[in-house]
Structures are given as C-alpha cells and as structure tokens.
CSV table of N, CA and C in Angstrom, one decimal:
chain,number,residue,atom,x,y,z
A,103,MET,N,52.1,-62.8,55.7
A,103,MET,CA,53.1,-61.9,56.9
A,103,MET,C,52.4,-60.4,56.8
A,104,LYS,N,51.6,-60.4,58.0
A,104,LYS,CA,51.5,-58.9,58.0
A,104,LYS,C,51.7,-58.2,59.1
A,105,VAL,N,52.3,-57.0,58.8
A,105,VAL,CA,53.1,-56.0,59.8
A,105,VAL,C,51.9,-54.8,60.2
A,106,GLU,N,51.4,-54.9,61.8
A,106,GLU,CA,50.4,-53.8,62.5
A,106,GLU,C,51.5,-52.5,62.2
A,107,LEU,N,51.0,-51.4,61.4
A,107,LEU,CA,51.3,-50.4,61.1
A,107,LEU,C,51.1,-48.9,62.1
A,108,ASN,N,50.2,-49.3,63.2
A,108,ASN,CA,50.1,-48.3,64.4
A,108,ASN,C,51.3,-47.8,64.7
A,109,SER,N,52.3,-48.7,65.2
A,109,SER,CA,53.7,-48.9,66.4
A,109,SER,C,54.6,-48.5,65.2
A,110,LEU,N,54.7,-48.3,64.1
A,110,LEU,CA,55.5,-47.8,63.5
A,110,LEU,C,55.1,-46.1,62.8
A,111,LYS,N,53.1,-45.9,62.9
A,111,LYS,CA,53.1,-44.5,62.6
A,111,LYS,C,53.1,-43.5,64.1
A,112,SER,N,53.4,-44.6,64.8
A,112,SER,CA,53.8,-43.9,66.4
A,112,SER,C,55.1,-43.4,66.2
A,113,ALA,N,56.2,-43.7,65.8
A,113,ALA,CA,57.6,-43.5,65.8
A,113,ALA,C,58.1,-43.5,64.2
A,114,PRO,N,58.0,-42.9,63.7
A,114,PRO,CA,58.5,-42.5,62.2
A,114,PRO,C,59.8,-42.6,62.4
A,115,ASP,N,60.7,-42.0,63.1
A,115,ASP,CA,62.1,-42.0,62.6
A,115,ASP,C,62.4,-43.2,62.9
A,116,GLN,N,62.0,-44.2,63.3
A,116,GLN,CA,62.8,-45.4,63.9
A,116,GLN,C,61.6,-46.6,63.1
A,117,ALA,N,63.2,-47.5,62.5
A,117,ALA,CA,62.7,-48.8,61.9
A,117,ALA,C,62.3,-49.7,63.2
A,118,LYS,N,61.7,-50.6,62.7
A,118,LYS,CA,61.2,-51.5,64.0
A,118,LYS,C,61.6,-53.0,63.2
A,119,SER,N,62.8,-54.1,63.7
A,119,SER,CA,62.8,-55.3,62.9
A,119,SER,C,61.7,-56.4,63.1
A,120,PHE,N,61.9,-57.2,62.5
A,120,PHE,CA,60.9,-58.4,62.3
A,120,PHE,C,61.4,-59.5,61.7
A,121,GLU,N,61.5,-60.9,62.5
A,121,GLU,CA,62.5,-61.8,62.0
A,121,GLU,C,61.3,-63.1,61.9
A,122,VAL,N,60.8,-63.5,61.1
A,122,VAL,CA,60.2,-64.8,60.7
A,122,VAL,C,60.7,-66.3,60.0
A,123,GLU,N,59.8,-67.0,60.3
A,123,GLU,CA,60.1,-68.3,59.5
A,123,GLU,C,58.7,-68.1,58.8
A,124,LEU,N,58.8,-68.6,57.5
A,124,LEU,CA,57.2,-68.4,57.0
A,124,LEU,C,57.1,-70.1,56.2
A,125,SER,N,56.0,-70.6,56.1
A,125,SER,CA,56.2,-72.0,55.0
A,125,SER,C,56.0,-71.6,53.6
A,126,PRO,N,56.6,-72.5,52.8
A,126,PRO,CA,57.1,-72.0,51.4
A,126,PRO,C,55.4,-71.7,50.9
A,127,PRO,N,55.4,-71.0,49.3
A,127,PRO,CA,54.3,-71.1,49.0
A,127,PRO,C,53.5,-72.5,48.8
A,128,GLU,N,52.3,-72.4,48.4
A,128,GLU,CA,51.5,-73.4,48.3
A,128,GLU,C,52.6,-74.7,46.8
A,129,GLU,N,52.4,-73.8,45.7
A,129,GLU,CA,52.9,-74.4,44.6
A,129,GLU,C,54.6,-74.8,45.2
A,130,LEU,N,55.0,-74.4,45.8
A,130,LEU,CA,56.2,-74.6,45.8
A,130,LEU,C,56.6,-75.5,47.3
A,131,LYS,N,55.8,-76.0,47.9
A,131,LYS,CA,55.7,-76.7,49.2
A,131,LYS,C,56.9,-78.2,49.0
A,132,GLU,N,56.9,-78.9,48.0
A,132,GLU,CA,57.6,-79.8,48.2
A,132,GLU,C,59.3,-79.7,47.9
A,133,GLN,N,59.4,-78.3,46.9
A,133,GLN,CA,60.6,-78.2,46.8
A,133,GLN,C,61.6,-76.9,47.5
A,134,VAL,N,60.5,-76.4,48.5
A,134,VAL,CA,61.3,-75.1,49.1
A,134,VAL,C,61.3,-75.4,50.7
A,135,ALA,N,62.4,-75.5,51.5
A,135,ALA,CA,62.5,-75.5,53.0
A,135,ALA,C,61.3,-74.7,53.5
A,136,PRO,N,61.3,-74.5,54.5
A,136,PRO,CA,60.6,-73.1,55.4
A,136,PRO,C,61.7,-71.6,54.8
A,137,VAL,N,61.1,-70.5,54.7
A,137,VAL,CA,61.5,-69.0,54.3
A,137,VAL,C,61.9,-68.6,55.5
A,138,HIS,N,62.8,-68.1,55.7
A,138,HIS,CA,63.5,-67.6,56.8
A,138,HIS,C,63.3,-65.9,56.5
A,139,VAL,N,62.8,-64.7,56.9
A,139,VAL,CA,62.9,-63.4,56.3
A,139,VAL,C,63.0,-62.8,57.7
A,140,LYS,N,64.6,-61.7,57.2
A,140,LYS,CA,64.5,-60.6,58.5
A,140,LYS,C,64.7,-59.6,57.7
A,141,PHE,N,63.7,-58.4,58.4
A,141,PHE,CA,63.6,-57.4,58.0
A,141,PHE,C,63.3,-56.5,58.5
A,142,THR,N,63.4,-54.9,57.9
A,142,THR,CA,62.9,-53.9,58.9
A,142,THR,C,61.7,-52.9,58.8
A,143,ALA,N,61.3,-52.4,59.0
A,143,ALA,CA,59.9,-51.7,58.5
A,143,ALA,C,59.9,-50.3,59.1
A,144,LYS,N,59.8,-49.1,58.2
A,144,LYS,CA,60.0,-48.0,58.5
A,144,LYS,C,58.7,-46.8,57.9
A,145,PHE,N,58.1,-46.0,58.7
A,145,PHE,CA,57.4,-45.3,58.5
A,145,PHE,C,57.8,-44.2,57.7
A,146,THR,N,57.7,-43.7,56.4
A,146,THR,CA,58.0,-42.7,55.7
A,146,THR,C,57.3,-41.5,55.5
A,147,GLY,N,55.8,-41.5,56.1
A,147,GLY,CA,55.2,-40.0,55.9
A,147,GLY,C,53.9,-40.5,54.5
A,148,ASP,N,54.8,-40.9,53.6
A,148,ASP,CA,53.8,-41.5,52.6
A,148,ASP,C,53.5,-42.9,52.3
A,149,GLY,N,54.7,-44.0,52.7
A,149,GLY,CA,54.4,-45.1,53.0
A,149,GLY,C,55.3,-45.8,54.2
A,150,VAL,N,55.2,-47.0,53.9
A,150,VAL,CA,56.4,-47.9,54.5
A,150,VAL,C,57.6,-48.0,54.0
A,151,LEU,N,59.0,-48.1,54.3
A,151,LEU,CA,60.0,-48.6,53.2
A,151,LEU,C,60.3,-49.8,54.1
A,152,VAL,N,60.6,-51.2,53.2
A,152,VAL,CA,60.7,-52.4,53.8
A,152,VAL,C,62.3,-53.0,53.3
A,153,THR,N,63.3,-52.9,54.1
A,153,THR,CA,64.4,-53.7,54.1
A,153,THR,C,64.6,-54.8,54.9
A,154,GLY,N,64.7,-55.8,53.7
A,154,GLY,CA,65.5,-57.2,54.7
A,154,GLY,C,66.0,-58.3,53.6
A,155,ASP,N,66.1,-59.1,54.1
A,155,ASP,CA,66.5,-60.2,53.3
A,155,ASP,C,65.9,-61.6,54.0
A,156,LEU,N,66.4,-62.6,52.8
A,156,LEU,CA,65.2,-63.8,52.6
A,156,LEU,C,66.1,-64.9,51.9
A,157,SER,N,65.8,-66.0,52.9
A,157,SER,CA,66.7,-67.1,53.0
A,157,SER,C,66.0,-68.5,52.8
A,158,THR,N,66.3,-69.4,52.0
A,158,THR,CA,65.9,-70.3,51.8
A,158,THR,C,66.8,-72.0,51.3
A,159,THR,N,66.2,-73.2,51.1
A,159,THR,CA,66.6,-73.9,50.3
A,159,THR,C,65.5,-74.5,49.4
A,160,TYR,N,66.3,-74.9,48.3
A,160,TYR,CA,65.1,-74.6,46.9
A,160,TYR,C,66.1,-76.5,46.7
A,161,HIS,N,65.1,-77.7,46.3
A,161,HIS,CA,65.6,-78.8,46.3
A,161,HIS,C,65.0,-79.3,45.1
A,162,ASP,N,65.5,-79.9,43.8
A,162,ASP,CA,65.1,-80.7,42.8
A,162,ASP,C,66.0,-81.0,42.3
A,163,GLU,N,65.8,-81.6,40.9
A,163,GLU,CA,66.9,-82.9,40.2
A,163,GLU,C,67.7,-81.8,40.0
A,164,CYS,N,68.4,-82.7,39.7
A,164,CYS,CA,70.3,-82.2,38.6
A,164,CYS,C,69.8,-82.2,37.2
A,165,HIS,N,69.9,-81.2,37.3
A,165,HIS,CA,70.0,-80.7,35.8
A,165,HIS,C,70.2,-82.0,34.7
A,166,ARG,N,72.1,-82.7,35.0
A,166,ARG,CA,72.4,-83.2,34.1
A,166,ARG,C,72.3,-84.8,34.5
A,167,CYS,N,72.3,-85.1,35.7
A,167,CYS,CA,72.3,-86.5,36.3
A,167,CYS,C,70.7,-87.0,37.0
A,168,LEU,N,70.3,-86.1,37.2
A,168,LEU,CA,68.6,-86.4,37.5
A,168,LEU,C,68.6,-86.8,39.1
A,169,LYS,N,70.1,-86.5,39.6
A,169,LYS,CA,69.7,-87.1,41.2
A,169,LYS,C,69.0,-85.7,42.3
A,170,PRO,N,68.6,-86.1,43.4
A,170,PRO,CA,68.6,-85.1,44.1
A,170,PRO,C,69.5,-83.9,44.3
A,171,ALA,N,69.2,-82.7,44.1
A,171,ALA,CA,70.2,-81.4,43.9
A,171,ALA,C,69.1,-80.3,45.0
A,172,GLU,N,70.1,-79.5,45.7
A,172,GLU,CA,69.9,-78.8,46.7
A,172,GLU,C,70.7,-77.3,46.4
A,173,LYS,N,70.0,-76.0,46.1
A,173,LYS,CA,70.5,-74.9,45.9
A,173,LYS,C,70.2,-73.9,47.2
A,174,GLN,N,70.9,-73.3,47.6
A,174,GLN,CA,70.7,-72.1,49.1
A,174,GLN,C,70.4,-71.1,47.9
A,175,ILE,N,69.4,-70.5,48.5
A,175,ILE,CA,68.7,-69.0,48.0
A,175,ILE,C,68.8,-68.5,49.1
A,176,GLU,N,69.3,-67.2,48.4
A,176,GLU,CA,69.7,-66.0,49.2
A,176,GLU,C,69.1,-64.4,48.7
A,177,LEU,N,68.3,-63.9,49.3
A,177,LEU,CA,68.7,-62.8,48.7
A,177,LEU,C,68.0,-60.8,49.1
A,178,ASP,N,68.5,-59.9,49.0
A,178,ASP,CA,68.4,-58.7,49.9
A,178,ASP,C,66.9,-57.9,49.1
A,179,PHE,N,66.5,-57.2,49.7
A,179,PHE,CA,65.4,-56.5,49.2
A,179,PHE,C,65.2,-55.3,49.9
A,180,GLN,N,64.1,-54.3,49.2
A,180,GLN,CA,64.2,-53.3,49.6
A,180,GLN,C,63.0,-52.6,48.9
A,181,GLU,N,61.9,-52.7,49.1
A,181,GLU,CA,60.7,-51.6,48.9
A,181,GLU,C,60.0,-50.7,49.5
A,182,GLU,N,59.2,-49.8,48.7
A,182,GLU,CA,58.2,-49.1,49.3
A,182,GLU,C,57.2,-48.9,49.3
A,183,PHE,N,56.1,-49.5,49.8
A,183,PHE,CA,54.8,-49.6,50.1
A,183,PHE,C,53.9,-48.0,50.3
A,184,LEU,N,53.1,-47.8,49.2
A,184,LEU,CA,52.5,-47.0,49.2
A,184,LEU,C,51.3,-46.7,50.3
A,185,GLN,N,50.5,-45.9,50.7
A,185,GLN,CA,49.2,-45.3,50.9
A,185,GLN,C,48.5,-45.2,50.1
A,186,LYS,N,47.5,-46.1,49.7
A,186,LYS,CA,46.5,-46.1,49.1
A,186,LYS,C,45.6,-45.1,48.9
A,187,GLU,N,45.6,-44.8,49.7
A,187,GLU,CA,44.2,-43.5,50.4
A,187,GLU,C,45.1,-41.9,49.9
A,188,LYS,N,46.6,-41.9,50.4
A,188,LYS,CA,47.3,-40.7,49.7
A,188,LYS,C,47.5,-40.3,48.3
A,189,PHE,N,47.5,-41.8,47.4
A,189,PHE,CA,47.5,-41.5,46.1
A,189,PHE,C,46.9,-41.5,45.4
A,190,TYR,N,45.6,-42.4,45.2
A,190,TYR,CA,44.3,-42.4,44.5
A,190,TYR,C,43.6,-41.4,44.9
A,191,ASP,N,43.9,-40.3,44.4
A,191,ASP,CA,42.7,-38.8,44.6
A,191,ASP,C,41.7,-38.8,43.8
A,192,GLN,N,40.7,-38.4,43.6
A,192,GLN,CA,39.1,-38.2,43.1
A,192,GLN,C,39.2,-37.9,41.6
A,193,ASP,N,40.5,-37.6,41.4
A,193,ASP,CA,40.8,-37.0,39.9
A,193,ASP,C,40.8,-38.2,39.0
A,194,LYS,N,41.3,-39.5,39.8
A,194,LYS,CA,41.8,-40.8,38.6
A,194,LYS,C,40.4,-41.8,38.9
A,195,VAL,N,39.8,-41.2,39.2
A,195,VAL,CA,38.6,-42.3,39.7
A,195,VAL,C,37.3,-42.1,38.3
A,196,GLN,N,37.3,-42.9,37.4
A,196,GLN,CA,36.2,-42.7,36.7
A,196,GLN,C,35.3,-43.8,36.7
A,197,ASP,N,34.5,-43.4,35.6
A,197,ASP,CA,33.1,-44.6,35.6
A,197,ASP,C,33.2,-45.4,34.7
A,198,ASP,N,33.1,-46.4,34.8
A,198,ASP,CA,33.3,-47.4,33.1
A,198,ASP,C,32.2,-47.7,32.9
A,199,ALA,N,32.4,-47.3,31.4
A,199,ALA,CA,30.9,-47.3,30.5
A,199,ALA,C,30.2,-48.7,30.6
A,200,ASN,N,31.7,-49.6,30.6
A,200,ASN,CA,30.8,-50.9,30.2
A,200,ASN,C,30.1,-51.6,31.6
A,201,THR,N,30.4,-51.6,32.4
A,201,THR,CA,29.7,-52.4,33.8
A,201,THR,C,29.4,-51.3,34.8
A,202,ASN,N,29.2,-49.8,34.9
A,202,ASN,CA,29.0,-48.9,35.7
A,202,ASN,C,29.4,-48.5,37.0
A,203,LYS,N,31.1,-49.1,36.9
A,203,LYS,CA,31.4,-49.4,38.0
A,203,LYS,C,32.7,-48.1,38.5
A,204,LYS,N,33.4,-48.2,39.2
A,204,LYS,CA,34.3,-46.7,39.0
A,204,LYS,C,35.9,-47.3,38.9
A,205,GLU,N,36.7,-47.2,38.3
A,205,GLU,CA,37.6,-47.6,38.2
A,205,GLU,C,39.0,-46.7,38.3
A,206,VAL,N,40.2,-47.0,38.9
A,206,VAL,CA,41.2,-46.0,38.9
A,206,VAL,C,42.0,-46.0,38.2
A,207,VAL,N,42.6,-44.7,36.9
A,207,VAL,CA,43.1,-44.5,36.2
A,207,VAL,C,44.5,-44.0,36.7
A,208,LEU,N,45.6,-45.1,36.1
A,208,LEU,CA,46.9,-44.9,37.2
A,208,LEU,C,47.6,-44.6,35.7
A,209,GLU,N,49.2,-43.5,36.2
A,209,GLU,CA,49.8,-43.4,34.9
A,209,GLU,C,50.9,-44.5,35.5
A,210,GLU,N,51.4,-44.2,34.2
A,210,GLU,CA,52.7,-45.8,33.8
A,210,GLU,C,53.7,-45.9,35.1
A,211,GLU,N,54.7,-44.5,35.5
A,211,GLU,CA,55.1,-44.8,36.5
A,211,GLU,C,54.3,-45.4,38.0
A,212,GLU,N,53.2,-45.5,38.2
A,212,GLU,CA,52.5,-45.4,39.1
A,212,GLU,C,52.3,-47.4,39.4
A,213,LEU,N,52.5,-47.7,38.0
A,213,LEU,CA,51.9,-49.1,38.1
A,213,LEU,C,53.4,-50.0,38.6
A,214,SER,N,54.4,-49.7,38.5
A,214,SER,CA,55.1,-50.1,39.6
A,214,SER,C,55.7,-50.3,40.6
A,215,VAL,N,54.4,-49.3,41.8
A,215,VAL,CA,54.4,-49.1,42.8
A,215,VAL,C,53.9,-50.0,43.7
A,216,ASP,N,53.8,-50.7,44.9
A,216,ASP,CA,53.4,-51.5,46.1
A,216,ASP,C,52.6,-50.3,46.0
A,217,TYR,N,50.8,-50.8,47.0
A,217,TYR,CA,50.6,-49.9,47.4
A,217,TYR,C,49.4,-50.7,48.6
A,218,PHE,N,49.6,-50.0,50.1
A,218,PHE,CA,48.4,-50.8,50.7
A,218,PHE,C,47.3,-49.8,51.3
A,219,SER,N,46.8,-50.6,52.3
A,219,SER,CA,45.8,-49.7,52.3
A,219,SER,C,45.0,-49.8,53.9
A,220,GLY,N,44.8,-48.7,54.8
A,220,GLY,CA,44.3,-49.7,56.1
A,220,GLY,C,45.3,-49.6,57.3
A,221,ASN,N,45.4,-50.7,58.2
A,221,ASN,CA,46.5,-50.2,59.1
A,221,ASN,C,47.2,-51.1,59.6
A,222,GLU,N,47.5,-52.3,58.3
A,222,GLU,CA,48.4,-53.3,58.1
A,222,GLU,C,48.9,-53.9,56.6
A,223,LEU,N,49.5,-54.0,56.3
A,223,LEU,CA,50.7,-54.6,55.4
A,223,LEU,C,50.9,-55.9,55.2
A,224,ASP,N,50.5,-56.3,54.6
A,224,ASP,CA,50.3,-57.6,54.2
A,224,ASP,C,51.3,-57.6,53.4
A,225,LEU,N,52.6,-58.5,53.3
A,225,LEU,CA,53.8,-58.7,52.7
A,225,LEU,C,53.6,-60.0,52.2
A,226,THR,N,52.9,-60.6,52.7
A,226,THR,CA,52.7,-62.3,51.8
A,226,THR,C,53.0,-62.5,50.4
A,227,ASP,N,52.2,-61.5,49.2
A,227,ASP,CA,52.4,-61.8,48.2
A,227,ASP,C,53.7,-61.1,47.4
A,228,PHE,N,54.1,-60.0,48.0
A,228,PHE,CA,55.1,-59.6,47.8
A,228,PHE,C,56.6,-61.0,47.9
A,229,LEU,N,56.6,-60.9,49.3
A,229,LEU,CA,57.7,-62.0,49.6
A,229,LEU,C,57.7,-63.8,48.5
A,230,ARG,N,56.4,-63.9,48.4
A,230,ARG,CA,56.3,-64.8,47.1
A,230,ARG,C,56.4,-64.5,46.2
A,231,GLN,N,56.5,-63.9,45.5
A,231,GLN,CA,57.0,-63.0,44.1
A,231,GLN,C,58.3,-63.0,44.2
A,232,LEU,N,58.7,-62.4,45.3
A,232,LEU,CA,60.6,-62.5,45.1
A,232,LEU,C,61.3,-64.0,45.4
A,233,LEU,N,60.7,-64.8,46.0
A,233,LEU,CA,60.9,-66.4,45.9
A,233,LEU,C,60.8,-66.8,44.6
A,234,ILE,N,59.9,-66.6,44.4
A,234,ILE,CA,59.2,-67.4,43.0
A,234,ILE,C,60.4,-67.0,41.9
A,235,LEU,N,60.7,-65.6,41.9
A,235,LEU,CA,61.3,-65.0,40.9
A,235,LEU,C,62.9,-65.4,40.9
A,236,ALA,N,63.6,-65.8,42.2
A,236,ALA,CA,64.5,-66.0,42.8
A,236,ALA,C,65.1,-67.8,42.3
A,237,ILE,N,64.5,-68.1,42.3
A,237,ILE,CA,64.1,-69.8,42.2
A,237,ILE,C,65.2,-69.9,40.6
A,238,PRO,N,66.0,-70.7,40.5
A,238,PRO,CA,66.7,-70.6,39.6
A,238,PRO,C,66.1,-72.1,38.3
A,239,PRO,N,66.1,-71.6,36.9
A,239,PRO,CA,65.4,-72.3,36.0
A,239,PRO,C,65.7,-74.1,36.7
A,240,LYS,N,67.1,-74.3,36.4
A,240,LYS,CA,68.2,-75.1,36.4
A,240,LYS,C,69.1,-75.2,37.5
A,241,ILE,N,68.8,-76.4,38.5
A,241,ILE,CA,70.1,-76.9,39.2
A,241,ILE,C,71.1,-77.8,39.0
A,242,VAL,N,72.0,-78.1,39.5
A,242,VAL,CA,73.2,-78.6,39.0
A,242,VAL,C,73.6,-79.4,40.8
A,243,CYS,N,73.7,-81.0,40.9
A,243,CYS,CA,74.4,-80.9,41.9
A,243,CYS,C,75.7,-81.2,42.2
A,244,LYS,N,76.0,-80.8,41.5
A,244,LYS,CA,77.4,-80.0,41.7
A,244,LYS,C,78.3,-79.5,40.6
A,245,ASP,N,78.9,-78.4,40.7
A,245,ASP,CA,79.2,-77.8,38.8
A,245,ASP,C,80.2,-78.9,37.9
A,246,SER,N,80.6,-80.0,38.4
A,246,SER,CA,81.4,-81.2,37.6
A,246,SER,C,81.0,-81.7,37.6
A,247,CYS,N,79.6,-81.7,37.5
A,247,CYS,CA,78.5,-83.0,37.4
A,247,CYS,C,78.7,-83.3,36.2
A,248,PRO,N,79.5,-84.6,35.5
A,248,PRO,CA,79.4,-84.9,33.9
A,248,PRO,C,77.4,-85.2,33.4
A,249,GLY,N,76.7,-85.6,33.9
A,249,GLY,CA,75.6,-85.8,33.8
A,249,GLY,C,75.2,-87.6,33.3
A,250,LEU,N,74.3,-87.3,32.2
A,250,LEU,CA,74.0,-88.5,31.6
A,250,LEU,C,74.4,-89.0,30.0
A,251,CYS,N,74.8,-90.1,29.6
A,251,CYS,CA,75.4,-90.1,28.6
A,251,CYS,C,73.6,-90.0,27.4
A,252,PRO,N,74.0,-88.9,26.7
A,252,PRO,CA,73.2,-89.0,25.7
A,252,PRO,C,72.4,-90.1,24.6
A,253,TYR,N,73.4,-91.1,24.4
A,253,TYR,CA,72.9,-91.9,23.5
A,253,TYR,C,72.5,-93.3,24.4
A,254,CYS,N,73.0,-93.7,25.6
A,254,CYS,CA,72.7,-95.0,26.4
A,254,CYS,C,72.1,-94.5,27.6
A,255,GLY,N,71.9,-93.4,27.9
A,255,GLY,CA,71.8,-93.0,29.5
A,255,GLY,C,72.4,-93.1,30.8
A,256,LYS,N,73.7,-93.4,30.6
A,256,LYS,CA,74.4,-94.2,31.9
A,256,LYS,C,75.2,-92.8,32.7
A,257,ASP,N,75.1,-93.0,33.5
A,257,ASP,CA,75.5,-91.7,34.5
A,257,ASP,C,76.7,-92.2,34.7
A,258,LEU,N,77.2,-90.5,34.0
A,258,LEU,CA,78.6,-90.6,33.8
A,258,LEU,C,80.0,-90.1,34.9
A,259,SER,N,79.0,-90.0,35.7
A,259,SER,CA,80.0,-90.0,37.4
A,259,SER,C,80.2,-91.2,38.0
A,260,LYS,N,79.6,-91.8,37.4
A,260,LYS,CA,79.6,-93.0,38.2
A,260,LYS,C,80.8,-94.4,37.1
A,261,GLU,N,80.9,-94.3,35.5
A,261,GLU,CA,80.9,-94.6,34.8
A,261,GLU,C,81.3,-94.7,33.3
A,262,LYS,N,82.7,-94.4,32.8
A,262,LYS,CA,82.5,-93.8,31.8
A,262,LYS,C,81.8,-95.0,30.4
A,263,CYS,N,81.3,-94.4,29.3
A,263,CYS,CA,80.8,-95.0,28.3
A,263,CYS,C,81.2,-94.9,27.0
A,264,ASN,N,81.9,-96.1,25.8
A,264,ASN,CA,82.2,-95.7,24.4
A,264,ASN,C,80.9,-95.1,24.0
A,265,CYS,N,79.8,-95.1,23.9
A,265,CYS,CA,78.4,-95.4,23.4
A,265,CYS,C,78.7,-94.7,21.3
A,266,GLY,N,78.7,-93.0,22.7
A,266,GLY,CA,78.7,-92.0,21.4
A,266,GLY,C,80.2,-91.8,21.2
A,267,GLN,N,80.8,-92.4,20.9
A,267,GLN,CA,82.2,-92.1,20.3
A,267,GLN,C,81.5,-92.4,18.9
A,268,GLU,N,81.0,-91.8,17.8
A,268,GLU,CA,81.0,-92.0,16.9
A,268,GLU,C,82.5,-91.9,15.5
A,269,GLU,N,82.1,-92.2,14.5
A,269,GLU,CA,83.1,-91.6,13.5
A,269,GLU,C,83.2,-90.4,13.2
A,270,VAL,N,83.8,-89.6,13.1
A,270,VAL,CA,83.8,-88.1,12.7
A,270,VAL,C,84.1,-88.2,11.0
A,271,ASP,N,83.8,-87.4,10.7
A,271,ASP,CA,84.2,-87.0,9.5
A,271,ASP,C,85.6,-86.6,8.9
A,272,PRO,N,86.6,-87.5,8.1
A,272,PRO,CA,87.9,-87.1,8.4
A,272,PRO,C,88.2,-85.7,8.2
A,273,ARG,N,87.2,-84.5,7.5
A,273,ARG,CA,87.5,-83.4,6.9
A,273,ARG,C,87.5,-82.7,8.3
A,274,LEU,N,86.8,-83.1,9.3
A,274,LEU,CA,86.7,-82.1,10.1
A,274,LEU,C,87.7,-83.0,11.7
A,275,VAL,N,88.2,-83.3,11.4
A,275,VAL,CA,89.2,-83.8,12.6
A,275,VAL,C,89.8,-83.0,13.2
A,276,LYS,N,90.2,-81.6,12.6
A,276,LYS,CA,91.2,-80.6,12.6
A,276,LYS,C,89.9,-79.6,13.7
A,277,LEU,N,88.9,-79.7,13.5
A,277,LEU,CA,88.2,-79.0,14.3
A,277,LEU,C,87.7,-79.9,15.4
A,278,ARG,N,87.3,-81.1,15.8
A,278,ARG,CA,87.7,-81.4,16.8
A,278,ARG,C,88.9,-81.3,17.7
A,279,GLU,N,90.2,-81.8,17.2
A,279,GLU,CA,91.1,-81.0,17.9
A,279,GLU,C,91.3,-79.5,18.2
A,280,LEU,N,90.9,-78.8,17.6
A,280,LEU,CA,90.7,-77.4,18.0
A,280,LEU,C,89.7,-77.2,18.9
A,281,LYS,N,88.7,-78.1,19.0
A,281,LYS,CA,87.8,-78.1,20.1
A,281,LYS,C,88.4,-78.4,21.2
A,282,LYS,N,88.8,-79.5,21.6
A,282,LYS,CA,89.6,-80.0,22.6
A,282,LYS,C,90.5,-79.4,22.9
A,283,ASP,N,91.3,-78.1,22.3
A,283,ASP,CA,92.3,-77.4,22.8
A,283,ASP,C,91.8,-76.3,23.6
A,284,LEU,N,90.6,-75.7,23.4
A,284,LEU,CA,89.9,-75.0,24.0
A,284,LEU,C,89.3,-75.2,25.4
C-alpha cells in the first residue's frame, strides 16, 4: 500500500482519505480474510501523519475443542512517518571501520520512529506488523466452550464423560467443596 505524497505536500493543511482492501500477508493467507483499511494521511511539514482503522476476520481452531473458530479483529492506529532526508544529517553519518561503508548512528529516541524517503510512503510493512500484533495467541469458538476431556478426548459440548472423575484424598474434600463455591 503506497501513498503518493505530492498531493499531500501541495495541500499541507488538508488530510486525504483512503479506503482499501488488502490481501493478507503471505504467512497468514489461510487464516486471515482480506484486510479492510480506512485511513487519512496529512502532511505535517516534517513528515506524514497517518490515522485510521484496520479490520479483518481471523480463522483458526478453537483452543479448547479444536473446532473451527473465528475472531473479528478491529484496531485503530495513528503513526507519524518522518522524512529520512530531514532527520539523517551528515553529523550522524560515520564510516564503519570493518566494512568501509557509511552508516547512520541513531539516538535512542530515534529508534521508535518510522521514516520514509522520496515522494511516496509505503505502508505495507507497517500495516503487516499491526495485523500480526493484533492476532490473539488463542481463540475460542464461544466463551462457554467446555473443550475436550483431558483424559479421553471426548468433546464435552456434545456429551459428558466420567473418565476424569478420580477419587480424591479424603483430606482434600473440603478444598474441592471450597473450589466449587468460588
């Protein structure tokens, strides 16, 4: 997803709106539906302020019963991308003694900033990272899903099983009763 910046620079006080549907990243192609992204971009003088929202549906197995499950992912974002040419001055360029190449030395606060160069802003990697970080590590088909029996593997939403009911040490019966009350 690339944004042409010439039109933003010509009207710096106005935000330009975009609405696109992107295919999911390659590593999530089978689990994520097409990604709907709606955002505005505004030239700030030092860079571009991007504000918007992203939505898609994530498909995976239920963590409890292993049936197909899906989770709606919706998130808002705001990020400022700064022009690399304005912030990478010659004072920060040093020669690397080992490789004879020039490298830029960044301060700690500059490491968390996104940069761009030229007349277009590529949001592909930024949106990919947002999506990957928004995916939950575990999903369930429904909140009340009882899952599978840990002893025999029966689906507890279809039938009950008694295989896991083991005799409890009589000294611990009071603790079991207390647990049921909680």
